[in-house]
Amino acid sequence: MSKKNKIDKNHLISIIEDIILSEGISGLSIRKVAAKANISIGGVQYVFGNKEAMIQAVFEKNDEDYNKEIKNLSKGDDSKYSELKTHIEYISKYNSTKELHKISKVITILLQDKSVFEGLHEWHSSALKSIDTNTEEGKKLRLAFLFSEAMFTAMNLNHIKLSEKEQKEVFEDLKTFLL
């Protein structure tokens, strides 16, 4: 009796990420993923169906990884603004790491996909709407959130270059003055 080979979806997602990072979304194809994974085109189609589903799978994997990290950093804090503050902490703490740089580059490339763009747009809109700007805390949190997002974007698009020391200082200032 022969065993069926099981296709490792996470391995395929890793291959898809590598292709996206090196060639962009336009370089991604089912054929290319199959060749790099050394499996049939049908195997990739069985797991994902089409290119859009591959893109969505990469986005969802990055989103799951992000949510796990936010949960770890929040340490069970369920206060009103805990998630947003933890998000800012995540950006400030990990912005200079190689892994976050990879994630941010993948997300930046994936923004070319309409569903990814709309999902992130909705997340940001929801985050901003959750802040009560009638309070001093809410006003400061909104500024901290927008500032951290702007820094994250500007650094990852190479609009500004700061040393790791400078990045830490800027984010420490943000936390000191706004959080």
XYZ file of C-alpha atoms in Angstrom:
179
model
C 0.000 0.000 0.000
C 1.488 3.352 -0.999
C 1.176 6.515 1.024
C 0.019 9.726 -0.602
C 2.496 12.556 -0.378
C 1.035 15.362 1.653
C 1.672 18.865 0.349
C 2.958 21.227 3.051
C 0.904 24.406 2.672
C 3.222 26.395 4.944
C 6.207 25.411 2.822
C 4.353 26.578 -0.295
C 3.492 29.882 1.397
C 7.163 30.351 2.204
C 8.037 29.763 -1.445
C 5.333 32.202 -2.536
C 6.728 34.834 -0.151
C 10.214 34.330 -1.565
C 8.923 34.759 -5.116
C 6.967 37.878 -4.157
C 10.020 39.350 -2.428
C 12.343 38.677 -5.350
C 10.034 39.200 -8.323
C 6.936 40.994 -7.076
C 3.353 39.893 -7.586
C 3.772 39.951 -11.361
C 6.461 37.256 -11.058
C 4.193 34.933 -9.093
C 2.609 32.012 -10.907
C 1.300 28.571 -10.051
C 3.855 27.077 -12.444
C 6.751 28.865 -10.701
C 5.605 27.797 -7.228
C 5.229 24.199 -8.412
C 8.703 24.191 -9.943
C 10.341 25.640 -6.802
C 8.436 23.208 -4.560
C 9.207 20.307 -6.893
C 5.555 19.305 -7.106
C 2.999 19.275 -9.893
C 1.069 22.333 -11.012
C -2.056 20.416 -10.004
C -0.697 20.094 -6.469
C -0.398 23.862 -6.134
C -3.832 24.336 -7.692
C -5.264 21.770 -5.268
C -3.958 23.742 -2.280
C -4.670 27.287 -3.506
C -6.804 27.172 -6.641
C -5.391 30.323 -8.220
C -2.885 33.155 -7.917
C -5.276 35.360 -5.927
C -5.685 32.625 -3.316
C -1.888 32.313 -3.054
C -1.626 36.049 -2.408
C -4.414 35.859 0.172
C -2.708 32.914 1.898
C 0.520 34.909 2.280
C -1.415 37.861 3.675
C -3.336 35.639 6.096
C -0.120 33.956 7.300
C 1.469 37.336 7.985
C -1.718 38.490 9.712
C -1.740 35.359 11.922
C 1.930 35.876 12.816
C 1.215 39.521 13.656
C -1.775 38.622 15.850
C 0.260 36.008 17.744
C 2.987 38.567 18.402
C 0.450 41.176 19.548
C -1.088 38.622 21.915
C 2.366 37.769 23.319
C 3.298 41.432 23.769
C -0.007 42.405 25.392
C 0.537 39.885 28.217
C -3.180 39.499 28.806
C -3.899 43.226 29.044
C -7.492 43.714 27.926
C -7.822 47.415 28.679
C -9.636 49.670 26.226
C -6.627 50.673 24.114
C -4.407 47.691 24.804
C -4.381 46.397 21.231
C -3.465 49.758 19.713
C -0.788 50.435 22.295
C 0.616 46.960 21.752
C 0.609 47.560 17.990
C 2.655 50.728 18.528
C 4.988 48.819 20.848
C 5.340 46.090 18.217
C 6.367 48.618 15.597
C 8.719 50.456 17.927
C 10.310 47.320 19.320
C 10.708 45.342 16.133
C 10.989 47.949 13.395
C 14.700 47.416 12.896
C 14.669 43.630 12.916
C 15.290 41.610 9.790
C 12.053 39.640 10.230
C 9.854 42.733 10.507
C 11.610 44.245 7.505
C 10.744 41.098 5.519
C 7.138 41.193 6.697
C 6.787 44.887 5.886
C 8.270 44.372 2.434
C 5.865 41.499 1.747
C 2.893 43.573 2.925
C 4.035 46.575 0.866
C 4.190 44.403 -2.245
C 0.868 42.728 -1.422
C -0.824 46.129 -1.229
C -0.965 45.931 -5.020
C -3.697 43.344 -4.528
C -7.111 44.985 -4.130
C -8.374 42.671 -1.372
C -5.191 43.123 0.705
C -5.347 46.882 0.243
C -9.006 46.986 1.266
C -8.357 44.742 4.287
C -5.561 46.946 5.595
C -7.568 50.068 4.857
C -10.463 48.666 6.889
C -8.119 47.694 9.747
C -6.642 51.204 9.931
C -10.079 52.845 9.689
C -11.429 50.604 12.430
C -8.411 51.303 14.648
C -8.872 55.050 14.286
C -12.632 54.848 14.884
C -12.032 52.909 18.105
C -10.225 55.879 19.644
C -12.271 58.342 21.689
C -10.684 61.650 20.693
C -12.817 63.539 23.208
C -10.305 62.534 25.873
C -6.690 63.566 26.335
C -5.653 59.892 26.284
C -7.524 59.348 23.012
C -5.974 62.394 21.363
C -2.477 61.279 22.346
C -3.140 57.701 21.255
C -4.389 58.847 17.850
C -1.201 60.897 17.347
C 0.982 58.004 18.529
C -0.815 55.552 16.227
C -0.595 57.824 13.174
C 3.025 58.709 13.932
C 4.072 55.069 14.353
C 2.326 54.089 11.115
C 3.976 56.991 9.276
C 7.412 56.072 10.664
C 6.892 52.427 9.779
C 5.892 53.303 6.229
C 8.574 55.944 5.674
C 11.352 53.694 6.950
C 10.196 50.651 5.015
C 9.843 52.605 1.792
C 13.321 54.022 2.468
C 12.042 57.594 2.537
C 14.016 58.108 5.709
C 16.975 56.202 7.046
C 17.635 56.086 10.742
C 20.177 54.010 12.582
C 18.815 51.416 14.972
C 19.830 53.707 17.842
C 17.966 56.665 16.293
C 14.874 54.523 15.700
C 14.843 53.423 19.327
C 15.249 57.026 20.501
C 12.393 58.269 18.299
C 10.033 55.545 19.470
C 11.041 56.068 23.098
C 10.198 59.769 22.637
C 6.845 58.768 21.146
C 6.049 56.581 24.141
C 7.300 59.169 26.628
C 5.338 62.093 25.207
C 2.230 60.408 23.855
C 1.589 57.145 25.689
